[in-house]
GROMACS .gro file of N, CA and C in nm:
model
  519
    1LEU      N    1  -0.030  -2.888  -0.968
    1LEU     CA    2  -0.041  -2.854  -0.828
    1LEU      C    3   0.077  -2.767  -0.784
    2GLN      N    4   0.198  -2.805  -0.831
    2GLN     CA    5   0.316  -2.727  -0.793
    2GLN      C    6   0.308  -2.585  -0.846
    3ALA      N    7   0.255  -2.567  -0.967
    3ALA     CA    8   0.240  -2.432  -1.022
    3ALA      C    9   0.145  -2.348  -0.936
    4GLN      N   10   0.038  -2.410  -0.886
    4GLN     CA   11  -0.055  -2.338  -0.800
    4GLN      C   12   0.009  -2.302  -0.667
    5VAL      N   13   0.086  -2.395  -0.611
    5VAL     CA   14   0.156  -2.368  -0.485
    5VAL      C   15   0.257  -2.256  -0.505
    6ASP      N   16   0.331  -2.260  -0.615
    6ASP     CA   17   0.428  -2.155  -0.645
    6ASP      C   18   0.359  -2.020  -0.661
    7ARG      N   19   0.244  -2.017  -0.728
    7ARG     CA   20   0.170  -1.892  -0.746
    7ARG      C   21   0.121  -1.838  -0.611
    8MET      N   22   0.069  -1.927  -0.526
    8MET     CA   23   0.024  -1.884  -0.393
    8MET      C   24   0.140  -1.829  -0.313
    9GLN      N   25   0.256  -1.894  -0.319
    9GLN     CA   26   0.373  -1.847  -0.247
    9GLN      C   27   0.416  -1.711  -0.300
   10SER      N   28   0.406  -1.694  -0.432
   10SER     CA   29   0.441  -1.565  -0.492
   10SER      C   30   0.349  -1.455  -0.442
   11VAL      N   31   0.219  -1.483  -0.430
   11VAL     CA   32   0.124  -1.385  -0.378
   11VAL      C   33   0.156  -1.352  -0.233
   12ILE      N   34   0.186  -1.453  -0.153
   12ILE     CA   35   0.220  -1.432  -0.012
   12ILE      C   36   0.346  -1.347  -0.001
   13ASP      N   37   0.449  -1.382  -0.076
   13ASP     CA   38   0.573  -1.305  -0.074
   13ASP      C   39   0.549  -1.160  -0.116
   14TYR      N   40   0.470  -1.142  -0.220
   14TYR     CA   41   0.438  -1.008  -0.268
   14TYR      C   42   0.368  -0.927  -0.160
   15GLN      N   43   0.269  -0.985  -0.094
   15GLN     CA   44   0.195  -0.914   0.010
   15GLN      C   45   0.284  -0.881   0.130
   16LEU      N   46   0.373  -0.971   0.165
   16LEU     CA   47   0.465  -0.944   0.275
   16LEU      C   48   0.560  -0.830   0.241
   17LYS      N   49   0.608  -0.825   0.118
   17LYS     CA   50   0.694  -0.714   0.076
   17LYS      C   51   0.618  -0.583   0.078
   18ARG      N   52   0.492  -0.586   0.032
   18ARG     CA   53   0.411  -0.464   0.034
   18ARG      C   54   0.389  -0.415   0.177
   19ALA      N   55   0.361  -0.509   0.267
   19ALA     CA   56   0.335  -0.472   0.406
   19ALA      C   57   0.460  -0.416   0.473
   20ALA      N   58   0.576  -0.466   0.433
   20ALA     CA   59   0.702  -0.423   0.495
   20ALA      C   60   0.755  -0.292   0.436
   21ALA      N   61   0.703  -0.254   0.321
   21ALA     CA   62   0.754  -0.133   0.255
   21ALA      C   63   0.724  -0.009   0.339
   22THR      N   64   0.818   0.082   0.340
   22THR     CA   65   0.796   0.207   0.412
   22THR      C   66   0.799   0.321   0.313
   23GLY      N   67   0.743   0.434   0.352
   23GLY     CA   68   0.740   0.550   0.264
   23GLY      C   69   0.627   0.538   0.165
   24PRO      N   70   0.618   0.635   0.076
   24PRO     CA   71   0.507   0.636  -0.019
   24PRO      C   72   0.517   0.520  -0.118
   25ARG      N   73   0.401   0.472  -0.160
   25ARG     CA   74   0.396   0.364  -0.260
   25ARG      C   75   0.441   0.418  -0.394
   26SER      N   76   0.511   0.338  -0.464
   26SER     CA   77   0.552   0.373  -0.599
   26SER      C   78   0.463   0.296  -0.695
   27LEU      N   79   0.365   0.363  -0.752
   27LEU     CA   80   0.278   0.298  -0.848
   27LEU      C   81   0.349   0.298  -0.983
   28ALA      N   82   0.362   0.180  -1.039
   28ALA     CA   83   0.438   0.163  -1.161
   28ALA      C   84   0.381   0.247  -1.274
   29ALA      N   85   0.469   0.309  -1.350
   29ALA     CA   86   0.425   0.388  -1.465
   29ALA      C   87   0.420   0.303  -1.591
   30ARG      N   88   0.484   0.186  -1.587
   30ARG     CA   89   0.485   0.100  -1.705
   30ARG      C   90   0.355   0.025  -1.719
   31PRO      N   91   0.296   0.027  -1.839
   31PRO     CA   92   0.170  -0.045  -1.860
   31PRO      C   93   0.190  -0.196  -1.853
   32VAL      N   94   0.095  -0.263  -1.792
   32VAL     CA   95   0.094  -0.409  -1.784
   32VAL      C   96  -0.016  -0.457  -1.879
   33ALA      N   97   0.019  -0.546  -1.970
   33ALA     CA   98  -0.080  -0.601  -2.063
   33ALA      C   99  -0.181  -0.685  -1.986
   34LEU      N  100  -0.309  -0.658  -2.007
   34LEU     CA  101  -0.414  -0.727  -1.933
   34LEU      C  102  -0.438  -0.870  -1.980
   35GLN      N  103  -0.431  -0.893  -2.110
   35GLN     CA  104  -0.464  -1.025  -2.164
   35GLN      C  105  -0.379  -1.138  -2.103
   36PRO      N  106  -0.246  -1.125  -2.096
   36PRO     CA  107  -0.168  -1.234  -2.035
   36PRO      C  108  -0.202  -1.258  -1.888
   37VAL      N  109  -0.224  -1.150  -1.813
   37VAL     CA  110  -0.260  -1.164  -1.671
   37VAL      C  111  -0.392  -1.238  -1.659
   38LEU      N  112  -0.490  -1.197  -1.738
   38LEU     CA  113  -0.622  -1.260  -1.730
   38LEU      C  114  -0.621  -1.404  -1.779
   39THR      N  115  -0.546  -1.431  -1.884
   39THR     CA  116  -0.537  -1.568  -1.936
   39THR      C  117  -0.478  -1.660  -1.830
   40GLU      N  118  -0.374  -1.615  -1.761
   40GLU     CA  119  -0.312  -1.696  -1.656
   40GLU      C  120  -0.409  -1.716  -1.539
   41LEU      N  121  -0.478  -1.610  -1.500
   41LEU     CA  122  -0.574  -1.621  -1.390
   41LEU      C  123  -0.686  -1.719  -1.424
   42VAL      N  124  -0.741  -1.708  -1.544
   42VAL     CA  125  -0.851  -1.798  -1.584
   42VAL      C  126  -0.803  -1.943  -1.586
   43ALA      N  127  -0.682  -1.966  -1.636
   43ALA     CA  128  -0.628  -2.103  -1.638
   43ALA      C  129  -0.615  -2.158  -1.496
   44SER      N  130  -0.567  -2.075  -1.404
   44SER     CA  131  -0.555  -2.118  -1.265
   44SER      C  132  -0.691  -2.143  -1.202
   45LEU      N  133  -0.786  -2.055  -1.228
   45LEU     CA  134  -0.919  -2.069  -1.170
   45LEU      C  135  -0.992  -2.191  -1.225
   46ARG      N  136  -0.967  -2.226  -1.351
   46ARG     CA  137  -1.026  -2.349  -1.406
   46ARG      C  138  -0.978  -2.470  -1.328
   47LYS      N  139  -0.852  -2.468  -1.287
   47LYS     CA  140  -0.799  -2.580  -1.207
   47LYS      C  141  -0.857  -2.578  -1.066
   48ILE      N  142  -0.862  -2.460  -1.007
   48ILE     CA  143  -0.913  -2.448  -0.870
   48ILE      C  144  -1.059  -2.488  -0.863
   49HIS      N  145  -1.137  -2.447  -0.963
   49HIS     CA  146  -1.281  -2.474  -0.965
   49HIS      C  147  -1.315  -2.582  -1.067
   50ARG      N  148  -1.227  -2.679  -1.083
   50ARG     CA  149  -1.245  -2.782  -1.186
   50ARG      C  150  -1.370  -2.867  -1.166
   51ASP      N  151  -1.419  -2.872  -1.043
   51ASP     CA  152  -1.540  -2.951  -1.016
   51ASP      C  153  -1.668  -2.877  -1.058
   52ARG      N  154  -1.653  -2.752  -1.101
   52ARG     CA  155  -1.767  -2.671  -1.145
   52ARG      C  156  -1.755  -2.647  -1.295
   53ASP      N  157  -1.865  -2.649  -1.364
   53ASP     CA  158  -1.864  -2.627  -1.508
   53ASP      C  159  -1.902  -2.482  -1.538
   54VAL      N  160  -1.807  -2.390  -1.510
   54VAL     CA  161  -1.831  -2.248  -1.530
   54VAL      C  162  -1.747  -2.198  -1.647
   55ALA      N  163  -1.814  -2.141  -1.745
   55ALA     CA  164  -1.744  -2.081  -1.859
   55ALA      C  165  -1.702  -1.939  -1.819
   56CYS      N  166  -1.577  -1.906  -1.844
   56CYS     CA  167  -1.526  -1.773  -1.811
   56CYS      C  168  -1.487  -1.704  -1.942
   57ASP      N  169  -1.563  -1.603  -1.977
   57ASP     CA  170  -1.547  -1.533  -2.104
   57ASP      C  171  -1.474  -1.400  -2.081
   58LEU      N  172  -1.363  -1.380  -2.151
   58LEU     CA  173  -1.287  -1.255  -2.142
   58LEU      C  174  -1.317  -1.169  -2.264
   59GLN      N  175  -1.363  -1.048  -2.240
   59GLN     CA  176  -1.394  -0.954  -2.347
   59GLN      C  177  -1.305  -0.832  -2.328
   60VAL      N  178  -1.177  -0.852  -2.359
   60VAL     CA  179  -1.076  -0.748  -2.338
   60VAL      C  180  -1.014  -0.714  -2.473
   61PRO      N  181  -1.014  -0.586  -2.509
   61PRO     CA  182  -0.957  -0.547  -2.638
   61PRO      C  183  -0.810  -0.590  -2.651
   62GLU      N  184  -0.775  -0.632  -2.769
   62GLU     CA  185  -0.636  -0.671  -2.797
   62GLU      C  186  -0.543  -0.556  -2.762
   63GLY      N  187  -0.437  -0.585  -2.689
   63GLY     CA  188  -0.340  -0.483  -2.653
   63GLY      C  189  -0.377  -0.396  -2.534
   64ALA      N  190  -0.491  -0.424  -2.471
   64ALA     CA  191  -0.532  -0.343  -2.355
   64ALA      C  192  -0.430  -0.358  -2.243
   65SER      N  193  -0.399  -0.245  -2.179
   65SER     CA  194  -0.301  -0.247  -2.071
   65SER      C  195  -0.340  -0.141  -1.968
   66TYR      N  196  -0.275  -0.150  -1.852
   66TYR     CA  197  -0.296  -0.049  -1.749
   66TYR      C  198  -0.167  -0.031  -1.672
   67PRO      N  199  -0.128   0.095  -1.643
   67PRO     CA  200  -0.004   0.119  -1.569
   67PRO      C  201  -0.023   0.092  -1.419
   68ALA      N  202   0.022  -0.023  -1.376
   68ALA     CA  203   0.007  -0.064  -1.236
   68ALA      C  204   0.115  -0.165  -1.203
   69GLU      N  205   0.130  -0.192  -1.077
   69GLU     CA  206   0.218  -0.302  -1.039
   69GLU      C  207   0.147  -0.431  -1.079
   70GLN      N  208   0.218  -0.519  -1.145
   70GLN     CA  209   0.158  -0.642  -1.196
   70GLN      C  210   0.095  -0.723  -1.083
   71GLY      N  211   0.160  -0.729  -0.969
   71GLY     CA  212   0.106  -0.803  -0.855
   71GLY      C  213  -0.028  -0.747  -0.809
   72ASP      N  214  -0.044  -0.616  -0.817
   72ASP     CA  215  -0.171  -0.554  -0.780
   72ASP      C  216  -0.281  -0.599  -0.876
   73LEU      N  217  -0.250  -0.602  -1.005
   73LEU     CA  218  -0.350  -0.646  -1.102
   73LEU      C  219  -0.388  -0.792  -1.080
   74TYR      N  220  -0.290  -0.876  -1.051
   74TYR     CA  221  -0.320  -1.017  -1.020
   74TYR      C  222  -0.412  -1.026  -0.899
   75GLU      N  223  -0.384  -0.947  -0.798
   75GLU     CA  224  -0.462  -0.950  -0.675
   75GLU      C  225  -0.606  -0.902  -0.699
   76ILE      N  226  -0.619  -0.789  -0.764
   76ILE     CA  227  -0.752  -0.732  -0.791
   76ILE      C  228  -0.833  -0.824  -0.880
   77LEU      N  229  -0.779  -0.853  -0.997
   77LEU     CA  230  -0.854  -0.932  -1.094
   77LEU      C  231  -0.872  -1.076  -1.049
   78GLY      N  232  -0.773  -1.129  -0.980
   78GLY     CA  233  -0.784  -1.266  -0.928
   78GLY      C  234  -0.896  -1.279  -0.827
   79ASN      N  235  -0.906  -1.184  -0.735
   79ASN     CA  236  -1.015  -1.188  -0.636
   79ASN      C  237  -1.151  -1.174  -0.702
   80LEU      N  238  -1.164  -1.080  -0.795
   80LEU     CA  239  -1.293  -1.060  -0.861
   80LEU      C  240  -1.335  -1.182  -0.943
   81LEU      N  241  -1.240  -1.237  -1.019
   81LEU     CA  242  -1.272  -1.355  -1.100
   81LEU      C  243  -1.296  -1.479  -1.014
   82ASP      N  244  -1.220  -1.493  -0.906
   82ASP     CA  245  -1.240  -1.608  -0.818
   82ASP      C  246  -1.380  -1.605  -0.758
   83ASN      N  247  -1.424  -1.488  -0.711
   83ASN     CA  248  -1.560  -1.477  -0.657
   83ASN      C  249  -1.663  -1.513  -0.763
   84ALA      N  250  -1.643  -1.462  -0.884
   84ALA     CA  251  -1.738  -1.491  -0.992
   84ALA      C  252  -1.742  -1.641  -1.022
   85CYS      N  253  -1.627  -1.704  -1.029
   85CYS     CA  254  -1.622  -1.849  -1.057
   85CYS      C  255  -1.678  -1.931  -0.941
   86LYS      N  256  -1.657  -1.885  -0.819
   86LYS     CA  257  -1.707  -1.956  -0.702
   86LYS      C  258  -1.859  -1.954  -0.696
   87TRP      N  259  -1.920  -1.842  -0.733
   87TRP     CA  260  -2.063  -1.825  -0.717
   87TRP      C  261  -2.145  -1.845  -0.844
   88ALA      N  262  -2.082  -1.838  -0.961
   88ALA     CA  263  -2.156  -1.853  -1.087
   88ALA      C  264  -2.220  -1.991  -1.098
   89ARG      N  265  -2.335  -1.993  -1.162
   89ARG     CA  266  -2.397  -2.122  -1.192
   89ARG      C  267  -2.329  -2.184  -1.313
   90THR      N  268  -2.320  -2.106  -1.422
   90THR     CA  269  -2.260  -2.159  -1.545
   90THR      C  270  -2.168  -2.061  -1.617
   91LYS      N  271  -2.176  -1.930  -1.583
   91LYS     CA  272  -2.104  -1.832  -1.665
   91LYS      C  273  -2.052  -1.714  -1.583
   92ALA      N  274  -1.930  -1.672  -1.618
   92ALA     CA  275  -1.871  -1.550  -1.565
   92ALA      C  276  -1.806  -1.478  -1.682
   93THR      N  277  -1.811  -1.345  -1.680
   93THR     CA  278  -1.748  -1.267  -1.788
   93THR      C  279  -1.666  -1.155  -1.727
   94LEU      N  280  -1.564  -1.115  -1.798
   94LEU     CA  281  -1.487  -0.997  -1.763
   94LEU      C  282  -1.475  -0.913  -1.889
   95SER      N  283  -1.516  -0.788  -1.879
   95SER     CA  284  -1.503  -0.698  -1.993
   95SER      C  285  -1.424  -0.575  -1.950
   96ALA      N  286  -1.358  -0.514  -2.046
   96ALA     CA  287  -1.278  -0.395  -2.020
   96ALA      C  288  -1.315  -0.288  -2.121
   97ALA      N  289  -1.323  -0.164  -2.073
   97ALA     CA  290  -1.352  -0.051  -2.160
   97ALA      C  291  -1.271   0.069  -2.111
   98ARG      N  292  -1.241   0.158  -2.201
   98ARG     CA  293  -1.166   0.279  -2.168
   98ARG      C  294  -1.239   0.398  -2.228
   99ASP      N  295  -1.246   0.505  -2.148
   99ASP     CA  296  -1.294   0.631  -2.204
   99ASP      C  297  -1.187   0.736  -2.175
  100ALA      N  298  -1.216   0.861  -2.195
  100ALA     CA  299  -1.115   0.966  -2.178
  100ALA      C  300  -1.061   0.975  -2.036
  101ASP      N  301  -1.145   0.942  -1.939
  101ASP     CA  302  -1.107   0.963  -1.799
  101ASP      C  303  -1.070   0.838  -1.721
  102ARG      N  304  -1.113   0.721  -1.768
  102ARG     CA  305  -1.092   0.603  -1.684
  102ARG      C  306  -1.095   0.474  -1.763
  103VAL      N  307  -1.050   0.370  -1.694
  103VAL     CA  308  -1.058   0.233  -1.743
  103VAL      C  309  -1.157   0.164  -1.651
  104VAL      N  310  -1.252   0.091  -1.711
  104VAL     CA  311  -1.351   0.020  -1.632
  104VAL      C  312  -1.343  -0.129  -1.666
  105LEU      N  313  -1.322  -0.209  -1.563
  105LEU     CA  314  -1.322  -0.354  -1.576
  105LEU      C  315  -1.446  -0.405  -1.503
  106VAL      N  316  -1.524  -0.486  -1.572
  106VAL     CA  317  -1.650  -0.534  -1.517
  106VAL      C  318  -1.650  -0.686  -1.516
  107VAL      N  319  -1.678  -0.744  -1.399
  107VAL     CA  320  -1.690  -0.889  -1.385
  107VAL      C  321  -1.835  -0.920  -1.352
  108ASP      N  322  -1.898  -1.002  -1.435
  108ASP     CA  323  -2.037  -1.043  -1.416
  108ASP      C  324  -2.044  -1.194  -1.395
  109ASP      N  325  -2.143  -1.238  -1.318
  109ASP     CA  326  -2.168  -1.381  -1.306
  109ASP      C  327  -2.318  -1.406  -1.302
  110ASP      N  328  -2.355  -1.531  -1.323
  110ASP     CA  329  -2.497  -1.568  -1.322
  110ASP      C  330  -2.536  -1.643  -1.195
  111GLY      N  331  -2.467  -1.612  -1.086
  111GLY     CA  332  -2.494  -1.677  -0.958
  111GLY      C  333  -2.610  -1.614  -0.884
  112PRO      N  334  -2.618  -1.638  -0.753
  112PRO     CA  335  -2.731  -1.590  -0.673
  112PRO      C  336  -2.728  -1.440  -0.644
  113GLY      N  337  -2.617  -1.375  -0.665
  113GLY     CA  338  -2.607  -1.233  -0.639
  113GLY      C  339  -2.587  -1.201  -0.493
  114ILE      N  340  -2.579  -1.072  -0.463
  114ILE     CA  341  -2.564  -1.022  -0.326
  114ILE      C  342  -2.677  -0.922  -0.303
  115ALA      N  343  -2.747  -0.939  -0.194
  115ALA     CA  344  -2.856  -0.847  -0.161
  115ALA      C  345  -2.804  -0.704  -0.158
  116ALA      N  346  -2.885  -0.612  -0.207
  116ALA     CA  347  -2.846  -0.471  -0.211
  116ALA      C  348  -2.804  -0.421  -0.073
  117SER      N  349  -2.868  -0.470   0.030
  117SER     CA  350  -2.838  -0.427   0.167
  117SER      C  351  -2.701  -0.474   0.216
  118MET      N  352  -2.642  -0.573   0.148
  118MET     CA  353  -2.512  -0.629   0.189
  118MET      C  354  -2.395  -0.579   0.104
  119ARG      N  355  -2.421  -0.511  -0.005
  119ARG     CA  356  -2.314  -0.478  -0.101
  119ARG      C  357  -2.205  -0.391  -0.043
  120ALA      N  358  -2.239  -0.288   0.030
  120ALA     CA  359  -2.137  -0.202   0.091
  120ALA      C  360  -2.062  -0.278   0.200
  121ALA      N  361  -2.133  -0.361   0.274
  121ALA     CA  362  -2.072  -0.434   0.386
  121ALA      C  363  -1.967  -0.534   0.340
  122VAL      N  364  -1.993  -0.606   0.230
  122VAL     CA  365  -1.897  -0.710   0.187
  122VAL      C  366  -1.767  -0.652   0.134
  123LEU      N  367  -1.764  -0.521   0.113
  123LEU     CA  368  -1.638  -0.457   0.073
  123LEU      C  369  -1.550  -0.427   0.195
  124LYS      N  370  -1.601  -0.455   0.313
  124LYS     CA  371  -1.525  -0.434   0.436
  124LYS      C  372  -1.456  -0.564   0.476
  125ARG      N  373  -1.342  -0.548   0.539
  125ARG     CA  374  -1.259  -0.661   0.581
  125ARG      C  375  -1.336  -0.755   0.674
  126GLY      N  376  -1.336  -0.885   0.639
  126GLY     CA  377  -1.393  -0.989   0.723
  126GLY      C  378  -1.543  -1.010   0.709
  127VAL      N  379  -1.609  -0.933   0.623
  127VAL     CA  380  -1.754  -0.947   0.607
  127VAL      C  381  -1.782  -1.034   0.485
  128ARG      N  382  -1.870  -1.132   0.505
  128ARG     CA  383  -1.910  -1.221   0.395
  128ARG      C  384  -2.062  -1.220   0.384
  129ALA      N  385  -2.112  -1.229   0.261
  129ALA     CA  386  -2.256  -1.229   0.238
  129ALA      C  387  -2.318  -1.362   0.279
  130ASP      N  388  -2.241  -1.470   0.267
  130ASP     CA  389  -2.292  -1.603   0.299
  130ASP      C  390  -2.191  -1.673   0.390
  131GLU      N  391  -2.219  -1.675   0.518
  131GLU     CA  392  -2.127  -1.735   0.616
  131GLU      C  393  -2.115  -1.886   0.601
  132ALA      N  394  -2.210  -1.950   0.532
  132ALA     CA  395  -2.206  -2.095   0.515
  132ALA      C  396  -2.103  -2.136   0.409
  133ALA      N  397  -2.066  -2.044   0.323
  133ALA     CA  398  -1.972  -2.075   0.216
  133ALA      C  399  -1.829  -2.054   0.265
  134PRO      N  400  -1.733  -2.129   0.207
  134PRO     CA  401  -1.594  -2.110   0.248
  134PRO      C  402  -1.542  -1.973   0.205
  135GLY      N  403  -1.452  -1.919   0.284
  135GLY     CA  404  -1.392  -1.790   0.252
  135GLY      C  405  -1.354  -1.716   0.378
  136SER      N  406  -1.274  -1.611   0.360
  136SER     CA  407  -1.225  -1.535   0.474
  136SER      C  408  -1.289  -1.398   0.486
  137GLY      N  409  -1.356  -1.353   0.380
  137GLY     CA  410  -1.411  -1.219   0.381
  137GLY      C  411  -1.306  -1.111   0.358
  138LEU      N  412  -1.193  -1.149   0.301
  138LEU     CA  413  -1.085  -1.052   0.277
  138LEU      C  414  -1.075  -1.009   0.131
  139GLY      N  415  -1.116  -1.093   0.038
  139GLY     CA  416  -1.094  -1.067  -0.104
  139GLY      C  417  -1.146  -0.935  -0.153
  140LEU      N  418  -1.273  -0.906  -0.129
  140LEU     CA  419  -1.331  -0.781  -0.180
  140LEU      C  420  -1.275  -0.659  -0.108
  141SER      N  421  -1.238  -0.673   0.019
  141SER     CA  422  -1.178  -0.558   0.088
  141SER      C  423  -1.039  -0.530   0.032
  142ILE      N  424  -0.967  -0.633  -0.006
  142ILE     CA  425  -0.836  -0.615  -0.070
  142ILE      C  426  -0.854  -0.545  -0.204
  143VAL      N  427  -0.954  -0.588  -0.280
  143VAL     CA  428  -0.983  -0.523  -0.408
  143VAL      C  429  -1.013  -0.374  -0.386
  144ARG      N  430  -1.099  -0.345  -0.288
  144ARG     CA  431  -1.134  -0.206  -0.258
  144ARG      C  432  -1.010  -0.126  -0.218
  145ASP      N  433  -0.928  -0.182  -0.129
  145ASP     CA  434  -0.808  -0.111  -0.084
  145ASP      C  435  -0.712  -0.082  -0.199
  146LEU      N  436  -0.690  -0.180  -0.285
  146LEU     CA  437  -0.599  -0.160  -0.398
  146LEU      C  438  -0.657  -0.062  -0.499
  147ALA      N  439  -0.786  -0.072  -0.525
  147ALA     CA  440  -0.850   0.024  -0.617
  147ALA      C  441  -0.832   0.165  -0.565
  148GLU      N  442  -0.853   0.185  -0.435
  148GLU     CA  443  -0.838   0.318  -0.376
  148GLU      C  444  -0.692   0.365  -0.380
  149ALA      N  445  -0.597   0.272  -0.370
  149ALA     CA  446  -0.456   0.309  -0.379
  149ALA      C  447  -0.422   0.368  -0.516
  150TYR      N  448  -0.500   0.329  -0.617
  150TYR     CA  449  -0.483   0.382  -0.753
  150TYR      C  450  -0.583   0.494  -0.782
  151ASP      N  451  -0.644   0.549  -0.677
  151ASP     CA  452  -0.747   0.652  -0.691
  151ASP      C  453  -0.866   0.603  -0.772
  152GLY      N  454  -0.896   0.475  -0.758
  152GLY     CA  455  -1.010   0.415  -0.826
  152GLY      C  456  -1.116   0.371  -0.727
  153SER      N  457  -1.211   0.294  -0.776
  153SER     CA  458  -1.319   0.246  -0.690
  153SER      C  459  -1.371   0.112  -0.741
  154VAL      N  460  -1.439   0.043  -0.653
  154VAL     CA  461  -1.508  -0.081  -0.690
  154VAL      C  462  -1.651  -0.070  -0.638
  155THR      N  463  -1.744  -0.111  -0.723
  155THR     CA  464  -1.885  -0.111  -0.684
  155THR      C  465  -1.945  -0.247  -0.718
  156LEU      N  466  -2.046  -0.283  -0.642
  156LEU     CA  467  -2.118  -0.408  -0.664
  156LEU      C  468  -2.262  -0.375  -0.700
  157ASP      N  469  -2.316  -0.451  -0.793
  157ASP     CA  470  -2.453  -0.428  -0.838
  157ASP      C  471  -2.509  -0.561  -0.886
  158THR      N  472  -2.628  -0.557  -0.943
  158THR     CA  473  -2.687  -0.677  -1.002
  158THR      C  474  -2.641  -0.688  -1.146
  159SER      N  475  -2.594  -0.804  -1.183
  159SER     CA  476  -2.547  -0.829  -1.318
  159SER      C  477  -2.665  -0.855  -1.412
  160PRO      N  478  -2.650  -0.818  -1.540
  160PRO     CA  479  -2.751  -0.857  -1.638
  160PRO      C  480  -2.764  -1.009  -1.649
  161LEU      N  481  -2.660  -1.081  -1.604
  161LEU     CA  482  -2.665  -1.228  -1.604
  161LEU      C  483  -2.745  -1.282  -1.485
  162GLY      N  484  -2.775  -1.195  -1.389
  162GLY     CA  485  -2.854  -1.237  -1.274
  162GLY      C  486  -2.780  -1.240  -1.143
  163GLY      N  487  -2.650  -1.249  -1.146
  163GLY     CA  488  -2.570  -1.257  -1.024
  163GLY      C  489  -2.514  -1.121  -0.985
  164VAL      N  490  -2.385  -1.119  -0.958
  164VAL     CA  491  -2.317  -0.996  -0.916
  164VAL      C  492  -2.246  -0.933  -1.035
  165ARG      N  493  -2.250  -0.800  -1.038
  165ARG     CA  494  -2.165  -0.722  -1.127
  165ARG      C  495  -2.070  -0.645  -1.038
  166ALA      N  496  -1.941  -0.675  -1.052
  166ALA     CA  497  -1.836  -0.601  -0.982
  166ALA      C  498  -1.769  -0.511  -1.083
  167SER      N  499  -1.778  -0.380  -1.061
  167SER     CA  500  -1.719  -0.282  -1.153
  167SER      C  501  -1.600  -0.215  -1.087
  168LEU      N  502  -1.487  -0.224  -1.152
  168LEU     CA  503  -1.364  -0.162  -1.104
  168LEU      C  504  -1.334  -0.045  -1.197
  169ALA      N  505  -1.336   0.076  -1.143
  169ALA     CA  506  -1.306   0.196  -1.222
  169ALA      C  507  -1.172   0.251  -1.175
  170LEU      N  508  -1.080   0.266  -1.270
  170LEU     CA  509  -0.947   0.319  -1.241
  170LEU      C  510  -0.923   0.442  -1.329
  171PRO      N  511  -0.850   0.539  -1.276
  171PRO     CA  512  -0.824   0.658  -1.357
  171PRO      C  513  -0.751   0.620  -1.485
  172GLY      N  514  -0.790   0.683  -1.595
  172GLY     CA  515  -0.725   0.657  -1.724
  172GLY      C  516  -0.581   0.700  -1.722
  173ALA      N  517  -0.504   0.641  -1.806
  173ALA     CA  518  -0.361   0.674  -1.810
  173ALA      C  519  -0.316   0.685  -1.953
   0.00000   0.00000   0.00000
C-alpha cells in the first residue's frame, strides 16, 4: 500500500512540476527502456485491480526504448493500461512495433469496447463513455495531450479481442 501511495505522490509531484514549468518543454533525448516501465506498471495494476482476474500480456521487443521523459511514459502507458485492466473481461495486451518513421504502442482489451460515435469524445477532458463507472474522464485526454506534445497521436478503435484498441503513434527516433 505504501508503495502505491508513494507512486501516486510521485505522479502528483511530477504533474505539479510540469504545470509550473515555464518556457518551452524539454523533451528528453535519452531513451527510456520500455520493459522496466511496463513491468512496474503491470505489477501496480495487478494490485489495484486485484479483485479482477485480468491477464496482462506484454509483447515488447527486448531492449525497446523511446526517447521521452520517463514520467510522461508512465503517465501515457499507465492510463492506457489502467483503462484496459478496468474494462477487460479477462485479457489485456500491450504490443510495441517500430518502423522507419514511428513507434506504435497498441493496447487491446476484451471488454465491452467504446461505441464508434464516442471514440473522439472520450479523448476530450472530462468525457467518459460510461458515466456509471468510476473515473474522472481525464486519463485519455492526458494521453492525447502528451502524445501531441511528442508530435504523436492516439486513436481508439475496436480491438481484435472485442474491446478497445488504443493505438499510440510516436515519431521514430
